[in-house]
Structure formats: C-alpha cells, structure tokens
XYZ file of C-alpha atoms in Angstrom:
622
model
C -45.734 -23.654 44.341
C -42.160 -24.739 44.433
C -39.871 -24.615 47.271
C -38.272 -21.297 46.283
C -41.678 -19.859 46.864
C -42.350 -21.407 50.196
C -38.927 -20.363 51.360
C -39.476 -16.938 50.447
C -42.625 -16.470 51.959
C -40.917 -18.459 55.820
C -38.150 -15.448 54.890
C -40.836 -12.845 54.451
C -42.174 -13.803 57.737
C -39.025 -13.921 60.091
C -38.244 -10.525 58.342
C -41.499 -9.096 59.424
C -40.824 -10.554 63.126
C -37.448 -9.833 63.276
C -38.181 -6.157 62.567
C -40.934 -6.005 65.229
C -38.969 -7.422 67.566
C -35.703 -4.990 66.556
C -38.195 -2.252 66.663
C -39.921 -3.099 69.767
C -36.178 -3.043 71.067
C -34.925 -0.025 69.610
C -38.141 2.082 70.641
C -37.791 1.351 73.831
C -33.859 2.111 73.945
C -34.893 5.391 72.653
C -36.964 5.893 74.779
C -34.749 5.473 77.803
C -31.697 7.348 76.299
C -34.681 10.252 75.763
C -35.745 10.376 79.450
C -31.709 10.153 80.491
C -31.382 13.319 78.124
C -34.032 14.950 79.705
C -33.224 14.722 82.816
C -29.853 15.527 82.036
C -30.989 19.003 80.548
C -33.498 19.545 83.390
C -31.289 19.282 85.796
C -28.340 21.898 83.538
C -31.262 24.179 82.942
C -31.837 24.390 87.068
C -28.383 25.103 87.814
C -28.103 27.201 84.766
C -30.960 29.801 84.227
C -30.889 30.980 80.305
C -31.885 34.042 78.961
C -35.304 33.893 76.846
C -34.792 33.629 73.292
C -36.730 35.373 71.484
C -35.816 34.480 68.129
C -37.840 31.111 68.777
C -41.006 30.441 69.616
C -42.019 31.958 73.105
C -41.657 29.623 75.966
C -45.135 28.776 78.196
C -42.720 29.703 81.446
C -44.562 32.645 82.941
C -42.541 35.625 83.766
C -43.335 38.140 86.690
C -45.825 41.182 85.290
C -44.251 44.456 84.441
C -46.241 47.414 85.189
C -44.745 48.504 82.192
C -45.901 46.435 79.933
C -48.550 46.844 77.275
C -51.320 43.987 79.428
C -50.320 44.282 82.588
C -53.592 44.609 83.885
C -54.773 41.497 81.628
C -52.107 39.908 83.459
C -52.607 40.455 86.865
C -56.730 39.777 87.227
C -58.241 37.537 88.575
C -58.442 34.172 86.617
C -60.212 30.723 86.895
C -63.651 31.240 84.766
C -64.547 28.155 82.352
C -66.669 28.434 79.460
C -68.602 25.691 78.077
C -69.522 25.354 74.393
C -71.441 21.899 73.105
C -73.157 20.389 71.015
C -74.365 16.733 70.399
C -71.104 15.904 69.628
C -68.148 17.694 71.654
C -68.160 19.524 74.909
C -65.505 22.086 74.688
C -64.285 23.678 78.039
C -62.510 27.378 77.556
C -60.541 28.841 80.331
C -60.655 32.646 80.804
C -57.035 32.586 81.844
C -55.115 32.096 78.358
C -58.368 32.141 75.926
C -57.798 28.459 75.059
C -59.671 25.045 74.720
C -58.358 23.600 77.812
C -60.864 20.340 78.070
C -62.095 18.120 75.126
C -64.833 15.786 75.317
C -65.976 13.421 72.385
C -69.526 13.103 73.407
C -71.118 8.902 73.461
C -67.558 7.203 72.890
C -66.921 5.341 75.601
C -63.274 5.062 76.906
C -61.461 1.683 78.277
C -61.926 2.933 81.987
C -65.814 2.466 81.542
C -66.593 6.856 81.496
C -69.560 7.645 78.789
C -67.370 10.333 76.878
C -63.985 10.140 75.696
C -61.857 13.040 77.106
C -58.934 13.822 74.737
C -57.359 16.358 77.444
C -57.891 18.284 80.008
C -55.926 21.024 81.348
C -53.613 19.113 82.606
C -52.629 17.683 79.209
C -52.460 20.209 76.939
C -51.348 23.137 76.447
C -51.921 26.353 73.176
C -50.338 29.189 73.265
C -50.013 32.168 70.225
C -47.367 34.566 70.751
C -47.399 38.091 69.268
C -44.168 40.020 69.107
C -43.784 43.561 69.228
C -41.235 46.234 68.982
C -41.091 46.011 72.479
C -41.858 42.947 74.271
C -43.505 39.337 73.278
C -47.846 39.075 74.093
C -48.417 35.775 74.946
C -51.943 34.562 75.052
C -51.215 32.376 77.871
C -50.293 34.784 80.575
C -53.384 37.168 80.055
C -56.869 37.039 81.668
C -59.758 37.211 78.895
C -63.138 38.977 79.690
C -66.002 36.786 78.146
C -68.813 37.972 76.382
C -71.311 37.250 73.983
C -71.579 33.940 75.980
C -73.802 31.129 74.412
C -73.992 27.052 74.251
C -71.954 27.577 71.003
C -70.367 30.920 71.112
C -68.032 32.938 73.124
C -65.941 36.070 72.622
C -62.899 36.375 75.045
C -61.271 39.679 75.326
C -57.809 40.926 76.883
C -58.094 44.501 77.750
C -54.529 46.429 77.584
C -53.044 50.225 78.001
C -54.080 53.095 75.358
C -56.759 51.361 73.850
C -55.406 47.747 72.537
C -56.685 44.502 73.308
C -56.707 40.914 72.125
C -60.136 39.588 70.784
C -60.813 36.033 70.119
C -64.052 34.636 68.781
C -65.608 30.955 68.991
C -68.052 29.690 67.422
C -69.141 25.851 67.299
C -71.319 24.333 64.497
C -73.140 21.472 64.360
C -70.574 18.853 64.142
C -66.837 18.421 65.666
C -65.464 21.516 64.116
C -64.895 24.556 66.296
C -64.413 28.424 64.466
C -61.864 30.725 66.043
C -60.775 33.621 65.358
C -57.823 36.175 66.754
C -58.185 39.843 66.238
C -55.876 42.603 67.727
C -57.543 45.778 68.424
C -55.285 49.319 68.506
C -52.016 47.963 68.468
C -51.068 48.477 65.047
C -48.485 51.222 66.502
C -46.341 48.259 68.508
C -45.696 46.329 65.377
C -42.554 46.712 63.472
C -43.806 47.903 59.583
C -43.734 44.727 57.207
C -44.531 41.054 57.450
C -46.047 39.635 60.643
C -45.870 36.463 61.759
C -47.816 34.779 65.042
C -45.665 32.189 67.196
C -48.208 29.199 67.898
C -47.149 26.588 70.528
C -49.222 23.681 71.068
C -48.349 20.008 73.459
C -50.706 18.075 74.287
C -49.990 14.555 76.387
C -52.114 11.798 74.329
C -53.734 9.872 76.299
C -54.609 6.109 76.657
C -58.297 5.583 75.201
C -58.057 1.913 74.446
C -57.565 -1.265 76.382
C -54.919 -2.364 74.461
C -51.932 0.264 74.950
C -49.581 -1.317 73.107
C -51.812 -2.043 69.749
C -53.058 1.591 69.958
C -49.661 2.477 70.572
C -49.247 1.462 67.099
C -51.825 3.980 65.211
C -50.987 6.837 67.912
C -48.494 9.858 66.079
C -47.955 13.187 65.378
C -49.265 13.629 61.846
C -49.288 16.747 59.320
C -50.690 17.766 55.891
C -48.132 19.293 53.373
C -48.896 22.141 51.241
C -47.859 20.792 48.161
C -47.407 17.244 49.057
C -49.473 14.405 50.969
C -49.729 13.488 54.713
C -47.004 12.670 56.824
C -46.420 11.831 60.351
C -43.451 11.041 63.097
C -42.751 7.737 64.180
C -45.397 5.793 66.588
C -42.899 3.280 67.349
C -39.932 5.795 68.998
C -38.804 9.135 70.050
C -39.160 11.630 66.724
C -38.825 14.747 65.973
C -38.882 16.853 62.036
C -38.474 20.206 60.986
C -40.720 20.117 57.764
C -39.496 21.831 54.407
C -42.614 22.818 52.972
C -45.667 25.046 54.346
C -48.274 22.629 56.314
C -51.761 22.582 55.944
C -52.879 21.151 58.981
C -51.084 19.236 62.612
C -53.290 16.734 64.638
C -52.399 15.030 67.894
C -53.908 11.476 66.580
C -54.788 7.991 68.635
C -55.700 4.937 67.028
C -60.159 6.344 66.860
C -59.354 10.076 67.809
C -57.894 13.141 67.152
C -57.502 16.928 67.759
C -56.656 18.518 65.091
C -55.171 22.628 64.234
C -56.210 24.050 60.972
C -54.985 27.756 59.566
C -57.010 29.682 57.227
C -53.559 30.136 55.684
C -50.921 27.460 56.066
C -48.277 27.721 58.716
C -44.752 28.670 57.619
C -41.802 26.293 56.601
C -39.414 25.664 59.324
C -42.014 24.056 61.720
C -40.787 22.163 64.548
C -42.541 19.158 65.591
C -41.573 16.219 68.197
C -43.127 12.977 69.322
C -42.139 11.573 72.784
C -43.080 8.454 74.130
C -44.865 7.352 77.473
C -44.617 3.988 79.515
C -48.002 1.631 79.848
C -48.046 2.547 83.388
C -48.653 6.147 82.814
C -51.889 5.823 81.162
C -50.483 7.754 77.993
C -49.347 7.192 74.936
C -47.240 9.565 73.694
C -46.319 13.796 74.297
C -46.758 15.805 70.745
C -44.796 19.406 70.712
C -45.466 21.484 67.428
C -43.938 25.026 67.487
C -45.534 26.796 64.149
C -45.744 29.984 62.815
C -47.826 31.264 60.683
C -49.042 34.902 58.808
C -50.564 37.278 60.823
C -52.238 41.068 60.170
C -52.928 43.094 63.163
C -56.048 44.967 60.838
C -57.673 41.842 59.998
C -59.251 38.630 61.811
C -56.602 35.760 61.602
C -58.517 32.507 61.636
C -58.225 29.271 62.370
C -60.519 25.692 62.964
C -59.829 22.590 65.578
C -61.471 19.253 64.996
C -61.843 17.183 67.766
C -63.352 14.079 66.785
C -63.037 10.275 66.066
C -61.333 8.882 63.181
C -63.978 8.015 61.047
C -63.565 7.911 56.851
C -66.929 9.941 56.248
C -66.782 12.674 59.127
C -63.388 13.494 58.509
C -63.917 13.768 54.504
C -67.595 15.578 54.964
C -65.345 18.449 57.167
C -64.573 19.737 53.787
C -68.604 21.035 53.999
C -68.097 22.257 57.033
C -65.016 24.252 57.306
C -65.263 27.855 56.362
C -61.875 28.231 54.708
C -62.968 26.668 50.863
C -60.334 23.910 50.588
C -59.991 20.476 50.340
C -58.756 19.619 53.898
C -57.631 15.975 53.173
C -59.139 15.085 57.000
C -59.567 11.678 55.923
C -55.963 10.568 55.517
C -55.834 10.759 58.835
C -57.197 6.956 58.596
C -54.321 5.472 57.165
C -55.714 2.335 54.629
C -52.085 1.145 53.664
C -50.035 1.929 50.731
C -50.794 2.460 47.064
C -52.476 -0.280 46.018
C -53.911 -1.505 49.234
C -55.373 1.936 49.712
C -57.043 1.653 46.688
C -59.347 -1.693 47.503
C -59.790 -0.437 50.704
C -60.813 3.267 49.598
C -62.784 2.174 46.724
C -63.962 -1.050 47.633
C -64.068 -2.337 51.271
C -64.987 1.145 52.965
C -68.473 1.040 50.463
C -69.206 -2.612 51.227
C -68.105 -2.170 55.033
C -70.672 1.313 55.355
C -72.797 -0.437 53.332
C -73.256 -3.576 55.506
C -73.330 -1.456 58.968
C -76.168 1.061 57.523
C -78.214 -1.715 57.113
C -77.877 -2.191 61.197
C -75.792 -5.639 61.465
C -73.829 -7.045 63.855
C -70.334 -5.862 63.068
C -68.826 -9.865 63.929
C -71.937 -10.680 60.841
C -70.287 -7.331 58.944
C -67.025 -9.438 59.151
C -68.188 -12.818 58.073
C -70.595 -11.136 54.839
C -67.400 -9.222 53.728
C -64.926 -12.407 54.118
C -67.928 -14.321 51.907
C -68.237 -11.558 49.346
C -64.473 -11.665 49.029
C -64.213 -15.409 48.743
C -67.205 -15.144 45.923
C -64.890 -12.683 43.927
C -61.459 -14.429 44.473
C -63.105 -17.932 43.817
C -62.755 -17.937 40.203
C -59.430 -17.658 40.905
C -58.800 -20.054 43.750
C -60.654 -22.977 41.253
C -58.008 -22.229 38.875
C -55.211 -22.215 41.031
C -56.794 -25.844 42.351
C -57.162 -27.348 39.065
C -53.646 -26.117 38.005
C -52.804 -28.348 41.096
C -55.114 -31.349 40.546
C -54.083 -31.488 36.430
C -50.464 -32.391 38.140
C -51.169 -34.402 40.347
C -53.341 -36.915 38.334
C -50.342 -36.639 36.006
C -47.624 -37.611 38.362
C -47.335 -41.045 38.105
C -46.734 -40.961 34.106
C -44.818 -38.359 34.815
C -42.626 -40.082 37.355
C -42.446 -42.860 34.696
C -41.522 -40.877 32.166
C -38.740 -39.391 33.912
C -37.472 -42.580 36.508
C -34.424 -43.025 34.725
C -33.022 -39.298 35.541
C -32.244 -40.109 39.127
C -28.997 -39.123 39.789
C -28.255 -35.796 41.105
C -26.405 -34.247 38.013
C -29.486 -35.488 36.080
C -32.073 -33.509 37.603
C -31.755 -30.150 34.873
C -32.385 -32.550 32.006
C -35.400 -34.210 34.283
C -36.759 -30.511 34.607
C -36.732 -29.915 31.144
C -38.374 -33.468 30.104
C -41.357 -32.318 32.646
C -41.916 -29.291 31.691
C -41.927 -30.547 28.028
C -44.638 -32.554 29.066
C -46.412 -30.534 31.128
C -46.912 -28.651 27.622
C -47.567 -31.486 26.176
C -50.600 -32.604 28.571
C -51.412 -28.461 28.206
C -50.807 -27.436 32.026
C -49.107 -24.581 33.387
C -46.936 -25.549 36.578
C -47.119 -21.857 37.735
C -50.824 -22.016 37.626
C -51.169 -23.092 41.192
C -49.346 -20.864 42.874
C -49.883 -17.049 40.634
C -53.572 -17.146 41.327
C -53.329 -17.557 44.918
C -51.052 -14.667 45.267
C -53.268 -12.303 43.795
C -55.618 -12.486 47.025
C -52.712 -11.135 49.296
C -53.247 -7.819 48.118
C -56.974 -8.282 50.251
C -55.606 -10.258 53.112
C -53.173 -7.446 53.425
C -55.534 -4.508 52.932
C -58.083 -5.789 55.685
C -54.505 -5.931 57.631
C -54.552 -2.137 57.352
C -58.760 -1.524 57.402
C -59.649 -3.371 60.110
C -57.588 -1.660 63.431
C -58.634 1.661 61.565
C -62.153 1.023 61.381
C -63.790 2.884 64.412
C -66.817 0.971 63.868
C -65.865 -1.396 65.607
C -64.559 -0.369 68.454
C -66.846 -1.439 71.306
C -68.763 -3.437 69.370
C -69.169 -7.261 70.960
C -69.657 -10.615 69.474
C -69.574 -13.611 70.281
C -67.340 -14.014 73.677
C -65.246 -10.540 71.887
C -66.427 -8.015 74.256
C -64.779 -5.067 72.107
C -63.525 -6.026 68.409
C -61.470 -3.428 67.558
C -58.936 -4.612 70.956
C -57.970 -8.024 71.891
C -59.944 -10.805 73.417
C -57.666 -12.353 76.648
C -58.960 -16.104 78.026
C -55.751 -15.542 80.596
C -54.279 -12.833 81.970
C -51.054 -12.301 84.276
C -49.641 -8.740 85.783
C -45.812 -9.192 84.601
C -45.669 -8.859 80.964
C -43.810 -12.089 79.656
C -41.121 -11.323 76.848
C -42.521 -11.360 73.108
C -46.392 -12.678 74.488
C -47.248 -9.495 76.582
C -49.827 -9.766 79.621
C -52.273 -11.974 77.915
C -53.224 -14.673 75.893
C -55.919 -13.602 72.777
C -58.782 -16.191 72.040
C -59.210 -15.131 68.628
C -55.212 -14.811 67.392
C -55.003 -18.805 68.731
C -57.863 -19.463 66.650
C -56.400 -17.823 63.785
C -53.111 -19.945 64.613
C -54.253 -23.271 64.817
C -56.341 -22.447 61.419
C -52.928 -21.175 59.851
C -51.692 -24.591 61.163
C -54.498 -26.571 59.716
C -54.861 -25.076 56.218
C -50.972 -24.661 56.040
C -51.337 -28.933 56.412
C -54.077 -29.092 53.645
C -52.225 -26.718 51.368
C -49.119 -29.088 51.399
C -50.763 -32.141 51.418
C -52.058 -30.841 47.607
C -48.597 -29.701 46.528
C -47.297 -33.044 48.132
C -49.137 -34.514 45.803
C -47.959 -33.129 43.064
C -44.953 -33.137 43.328
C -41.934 -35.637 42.053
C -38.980 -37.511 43.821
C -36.894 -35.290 45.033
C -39.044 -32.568 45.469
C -41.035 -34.445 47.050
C -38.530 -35.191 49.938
C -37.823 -31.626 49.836
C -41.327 -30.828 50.743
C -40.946 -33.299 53.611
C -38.389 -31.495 55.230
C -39.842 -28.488 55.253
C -43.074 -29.261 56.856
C -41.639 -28.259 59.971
C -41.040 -24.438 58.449
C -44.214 -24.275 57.053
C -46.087 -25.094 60.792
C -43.475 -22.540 62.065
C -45.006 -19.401 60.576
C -48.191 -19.702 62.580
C -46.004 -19.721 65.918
C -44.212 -17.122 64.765
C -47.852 -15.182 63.761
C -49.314 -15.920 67.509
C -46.384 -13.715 68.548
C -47.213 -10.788 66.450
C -50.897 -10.885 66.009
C -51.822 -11.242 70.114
C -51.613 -7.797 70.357
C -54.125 -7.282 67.517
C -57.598 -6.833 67.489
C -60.123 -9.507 67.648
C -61.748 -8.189 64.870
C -58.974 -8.866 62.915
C -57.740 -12.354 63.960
C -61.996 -13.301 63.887
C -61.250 -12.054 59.761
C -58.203 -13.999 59.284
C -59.489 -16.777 61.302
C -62.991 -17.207 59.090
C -61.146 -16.191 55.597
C -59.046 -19.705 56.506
C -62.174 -21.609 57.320
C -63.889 -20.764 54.254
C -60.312 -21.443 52.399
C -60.511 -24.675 54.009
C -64.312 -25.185 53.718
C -63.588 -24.427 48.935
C -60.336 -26.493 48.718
C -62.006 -29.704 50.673
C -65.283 -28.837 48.400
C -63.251 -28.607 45.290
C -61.051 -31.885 45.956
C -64.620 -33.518 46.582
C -65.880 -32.333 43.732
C -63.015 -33.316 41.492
C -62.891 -36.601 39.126
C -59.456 -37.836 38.768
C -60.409 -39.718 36.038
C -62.483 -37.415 34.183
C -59.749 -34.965 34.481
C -56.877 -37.199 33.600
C -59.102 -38.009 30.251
C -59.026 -34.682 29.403
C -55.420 -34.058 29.950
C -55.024 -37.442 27.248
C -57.310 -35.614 24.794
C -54.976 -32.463 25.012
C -51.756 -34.714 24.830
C -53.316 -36.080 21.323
C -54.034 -32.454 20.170
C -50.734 -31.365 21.125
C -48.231 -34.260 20.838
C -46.831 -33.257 17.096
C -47.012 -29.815 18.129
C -46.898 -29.102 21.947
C -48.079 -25.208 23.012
C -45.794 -23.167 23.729
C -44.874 -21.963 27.208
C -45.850 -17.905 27.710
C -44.471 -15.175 30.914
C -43.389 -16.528 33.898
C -43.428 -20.389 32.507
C -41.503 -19.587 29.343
C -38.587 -17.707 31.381
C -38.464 -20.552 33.741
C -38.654 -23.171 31.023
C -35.436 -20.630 29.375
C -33.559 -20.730 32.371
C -33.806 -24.267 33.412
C -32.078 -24.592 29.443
C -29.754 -22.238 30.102
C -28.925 -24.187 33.302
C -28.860 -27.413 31.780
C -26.400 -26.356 28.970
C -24.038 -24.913 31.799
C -24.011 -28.151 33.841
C -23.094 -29.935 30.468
C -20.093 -27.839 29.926
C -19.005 -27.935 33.132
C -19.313 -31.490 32.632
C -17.185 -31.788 29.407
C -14.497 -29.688 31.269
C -14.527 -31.834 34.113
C -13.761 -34.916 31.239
C-alpha cells in the first residue's frame, strides 16, 4: 500500500465528515428558513381568508354544516365513540367521528420512555382523510359521524347515514398479523356523481414520533418513503425539509422510523401527480419529523374500493411474509422498507448476513455473542485473503535490504523513476507482486461497509443488552451533559472510543508492516504521515458517537481479531525460510523474469512512460 493509497483513503474520510458536517448544517438551515416560511404564510393566511380550492385535495379545515347538504345529519351527531380492534400484535383504536385509525399501538416493543407498547400515533398525531366529490359539493370522511356495527375484537363496520337513501360504508377487518383490511363503499349516491372516471382525494399527516433514545441516529433512518409502479422504492430526505411530486403511479406510502412504520396500501395504485412532503422537528419536541401525502387514487361508487395499512416494526421477514397476507395478489416489496445499502452491499447483506444473522438469533443467543460469531465467520472467509495480502507484505520486507543495495546508488531526486523501475524489475525477478498487499485487503470493505448499513437496521437488536450496552441498537454514554457540545453531541459513547483507540492501535500495526517494507524515501514519506493516519480515528469518534453500540462493539471486535491474525501471522512467519524461497524463485526466474499482469503491469507501464518523459525533459534541459 503506497502513499497514493493511504492519501486517498485520509481524503475519503474528511469527504465523508465534511459532508456530515455540511449536511448537519444545511438541514438545520432548512429547517429554520421552513419554520420562518411557515409562519410567514400562517400569519398571510389569518389576515387573508382564501376561498377553498377544490381542484386540490380537500383541506381537513371543517366548515359549518349546511342543512342542505347531502350528510348533514352525519355531520351534526353526536361524536366521540372509539372502537378497538387487536390482536397479539397491534391495538388499533377507530374513532366514530371521521371512520379512521386514530391510535396505533405495536404491541411488546418497548419505547425509550420505558411504556410496554410502542404507540406510533394517537389522535393527536395523525390525521386520514378521503374526500369524495360530487356534482355538488365535496364528502369528506372527516367531518361525518359513523354508526358502528358488526362490532368485534377484529372487525367493525362504520356507517354515515345521508338524505334519500345514500350513505358511506367502511369495513375493517384485522387478521392475524400487523395488516389491517378496509374497505370504502358508497351506497345510493351513484346519482351525485358526474358520468365518467372517479377519482377519491386521500389526505394523510401523521407527526412521527421519537421511539428511540437516540434522536439524532434515528433521525437518520426516519423518512417519507414510497413504492413506484414501475420502478423501485424511493423516499424524501431524512436529513432536511423535502418535498416530491412523483411521475409515476405509486404502489404504496409509509410514514417510516428507524424499527417502525405505518404504512397505506391501494388495491389499485394511486394516481401520478402525488404530492408528498417531509418536515422536520427539533430534539426537544419529542418528534422526528411531520409526513404530508395528498394522493388520489380510482374510485367506483358501485363497487367496494379497498385498501390495507401495516403498522408494524421494520423487520426483513414480516415485512416480506405480508405478501401472504395481503388480499390484493401482488408482490408488495414491504421489505425495502429496510434499507441494506446499495447494489452490491445489498446483495451480502440480503443474501448472506440476514441468513447467518436469523440463523444465529433462532438458535436463542445473545445478540452481543450474534455479533462476535458473525465477525468470526467473516474473518474465517476473508482470511485466505488477509494471509495473502500479509505474505505479499512479508516477501518485501525480507527483501528490502538487497533491495536497498541493489538500488543505493539511485539517490538523487531525478533518479528515483529509474530506481522504480530497477525494483519492480526485481520484484519480478524474486516473483512478488507489490500490489499484493494492499488489493486483498480492499476486498473486505465491501463487508465492513455492508454491516455499516445492516446493523442500525436490524430491529433485533434493539433493546437487547450486553455487556455494560443496555440497548445495542442506540448508543452506550459513560458521560453525559444537558448542552449539546458542537460536533460531540450530549454524550460520550463507550463503545465508539473503543472502536477509536482500536482504529488507533491497528492503524500503528498496519504501518509498522508497510514501514517495513518500504525503501528510502518512501520510507520517510511514511514517517510523515503517521500523524494522518492516527487522524482518521479522531475524525471517526466524531461521526460514529451517535451510532449504535452494536455497531461500534462490530467494528471494535472485527479490529481485535484483525489485530489478534496479523500479530499471529508475523509470529508465525520465518524470515529466513521465506527469504530462501524468494532465492529459489530468483534462480528460476533470473534469465527469464515473469511478467507483470493488471494493475502491476499498468503501473510497471506507467512508471516507463514516466521515466522516458523525465529523460527528455532532461535532454532539453542540456
């Protein structure tokens, strides 16, 4: 590993900070020039009553009953009934007035405030409303009284009785697991439709709340997210204000946190042209974010126009095994909602970590042992390649000193091409590849970077204790303060120092070995950037301390048992024996030296190239 490499991966890192903190920064200007706006409008639209338009979706603003209208008398009843639907799973609270799920309880989570169930809203947070619109005036679901009947632990019919006959049915029925069945009829009302295409106006906001102890990491997973049609799963920003008007038809819209969501699902899709925002909260409000999706979507006043809601946590397995238990005969894609990283990440973690992760926990482990058997099985199946990668390493560095005899008397600056060449000529000579200790290595970021993206998404740990982590899937604080300090937060996190000072140790072992190998001036180079290299776990503490323990315990054992192999290996290692060998192969291949292939060949091409530019640069010079 050269110093090119090491400087690009000290650039990758103050990248990766710099955006965090530019984000961090932006978000929250957002944010502030959002709440200005706000108010702003608030305060026009007090001095400035509008007109309702009814070309958009229906406001929730309820307007004084009309004796003429078709549910006046729906409209003026008395209200305040609450239905209860449950199972082992969800408790489900329906309110008379409006015909809604007004309450949402994920049964046996417990939330950061210490309750037994985790309540995703309550009437105070959210808010569904379908809007039907007539020849002569808009029905909207949330100014009527419903009549219940057919009242059981899981089912409910709701009805809003209007003049000449019509009325407003809706159905509920809840299975066996988080999915609730509804269903909207319209009863003798055909007459007050215009002929042609109907569409119903759905409006649904819902104020996410805080579930987790850490707001800011869960801050992180928390956003709007929808299904496309035709295409794959999208979502606003969780890091600012947002807002998108989708192209295509959607499949599905869920209000996610980091372990939960409530989610909307059509029988048929809802139309193109949705409008969907994403607002966000301060820590002291105990919420994350406020979603707003205004949808429309087909609707026949003969037939029953259905729909499903999960309300659930973000587990892999539930959400795909929804696919059984919907009623509408289509792959939902549920399970995207836990978001395992891009392409190729996604893949280890889809097709490998999430069967050796289920795997471990069905046989009833600790989740902190879960952790530590996965990091082992990893570091059995990247070993091969970490004992290459070392060798590569050690074949150099019992080879330096001929080396640096072989090449003493290039020691001048403008000498240093021809000094490249006459070591990689005999680093083909001696048959080692100079790239061979640093290609191997990379190959395991793909894992350290898909446990990055598996671990805050794996609900199965969330609660879960170990060691002195009360709750792995949040962070572990041995000091806390009130003020939040700029770029550290409120806390300091055991486990993410841990992690640090193991970053700092390894990061020392790992140069000591390229020290080693390495020749004069490179050698000095790799001096002076020590200091860099001892940097990037600094500049780690200040991103990671926000992160999970679960995660910072993984990074923090997968560099122990780094450490643990490389000290093994250089134990295990004869110099001499290995140095004979390297002789054997410099007799084999002295009268006709291998010849370098990929990455070594184009390097050994360029460093000729190089060398015949500095020479006629030189000659011009003369």
């Amino acid at each position: 590993m050269n110093k090119n490499t090491l400087i690009g991966f000290v650039l990758i890192a103050v990248v990766l900070i710099g955006f965090s903190w530019w984000s961090q920064k932006e978000a929250s200007e957002q944010q502030a020039a959002a709440q200005a706006e706000q108010a702003r409008l608030d305060s026009i639209a007090k001095a400035n009553p509008q007109p309702k338009d009814t070309a958009k979706v229906a406001s929730n603003t309820v307007e004084e009953p009309d004796s003429n209208r078709v549910f006046f008398a729906a409209m003026t009843e008395q209200q305040g009934q609450q239905i209860i639907l449950k199972n082992d799973k969800v408790e489900l609270t329906i309110d008379t007035k409006g015909g809604v799920v007004k309450k949402a309880k994920v049964l046996n989570f417990k939330d950061f405030r210490g309750n037994a169930d985790v309540t995703l809203f309550d009437e105070k947070d959210q808010d569904l409303t379908f809007t039907f619109s007539t020849k002569r005036e808009n029905i909207n679901t949330q100014e009527l009284n419903f009549t219940p009947s057919n009242v059981t632990n899981r089912t409910a019919t709701l009805t809003a009785t209007g003049a000449d006959g019509a009325s407003i049915v809706m159905n509920y029925s809840l299975g066996e697991s988080y999915l609730l069945h509804f269903n909207i009829k319209t009863e003798g009302m055909n007459g007050l439709f215009e002929p042609g295409r109907q569409l119903m106006n759905i409006e649904w906001k819902d104020s996410c709340r805080q579930q987790e102890k850490g707001y800011t990491f869960e801050n992180r997973y928390a956003s709007l997210t929808y299904k496309e049609k035709n295409g794959g799963t999208e979502h606003l920003s969780e890091g600012a204000n947002d807002s998108e008007t989708p192209e295509e038809a959607i499949d599905w819209i869920a209000f996610k946190t980091q372990f939960f969501a409530a989610v909307l699902i059509p029988k048929t899709q809802f139309e193109k042209g949705a409008y969907l925002a994403s607002t966000m909260h301060d820590k002291e409000s105990q919420y994350l974010k406020s979603y707003v999706a205004q949808l429309k979507t087909p609707f026949d006043a003969t037939q029953s126009n259905e729909f499903e809601m999960y309300f659930g946590p973000n587990d892999f397995q539930i959400l795909k095994g929804m696919n059984e238990q919907s009623q509408f005969g289509r792959d939902l894609d549920l399970q995207d909602l836990v978001y395992l990283g891009w392409w190729l990440v996604r893949w280890i973690n889809r097709w490998f970590t999430l069967y050796v992760f289920d795997g471990l926990t069905a046989l009833g482990l600790s989740m902190g042992i879960v952790l530590i058997l996965i990091t082992l099985l990893l570091k059995g199946l990247t070993f091969p390649m970490v004992k290459k990668s070392f060798m590569s390493s050690a074949k150099m560095r019992v080879l330096k000193p001929k080396i640096e005899e072989a090449t003493k008397q290039y020691d001048k600056p403008e000498d240093q091409m021809q000094k490249n060449q006459v070591q990689m000529q005999m680093y083909s000579q001696y048959g080692v590849s100079p790239l061979g200790g640093c290609l191997p290595m990379l190959i395991q970021m793909p894992i350290w970077i898909a446990m990055f993206f598996f671990v805050p998404n794996a609900i199965q740990l969330r609660g879960k204790s170990f060691l002195w982590m009360d709750d792995l899937s949040t962070y572990d604080p041995i000091l806390e303060w009130s003020k939040p300090i700029w770029g550290i937060g409120d806390h300091l996190s055991l486990t993410c120092i841990l992690f640090c000072v193991s970053n700092v140790l390894y990061s020392y072992m790992t140069m000591r070995q390229q020290r080693d190998q390495m020749i004069g001036q490179q050698a000095q180079q790799m001096k002076m950037m020590q200091w860099m290299m001892y940097l990037m776990p600094v500049m780690f503490f200040f991103i990671f301390n926000d992160y999970s323990s679960g995660l910072n315990f993984y990074y923090f054992i997968s560099l122990f048992f780094s450490a643990a192999i490389m000290w093994i290996l250089r134990k295990t290692t004869d110099d001499a024996a290995l140095l004979a060998k390297l002789e054997a192969n410099y007799r084999e291949n002295k009268n006709n030296p291998k010849k370098q292939s990929g990455l070594a060949a184009r390097l050994e091409a360029m460093q000729k190239q190089q060398a015949e530019m500095q020479r006629l640069r030189n000659q011009m010079k003369k």
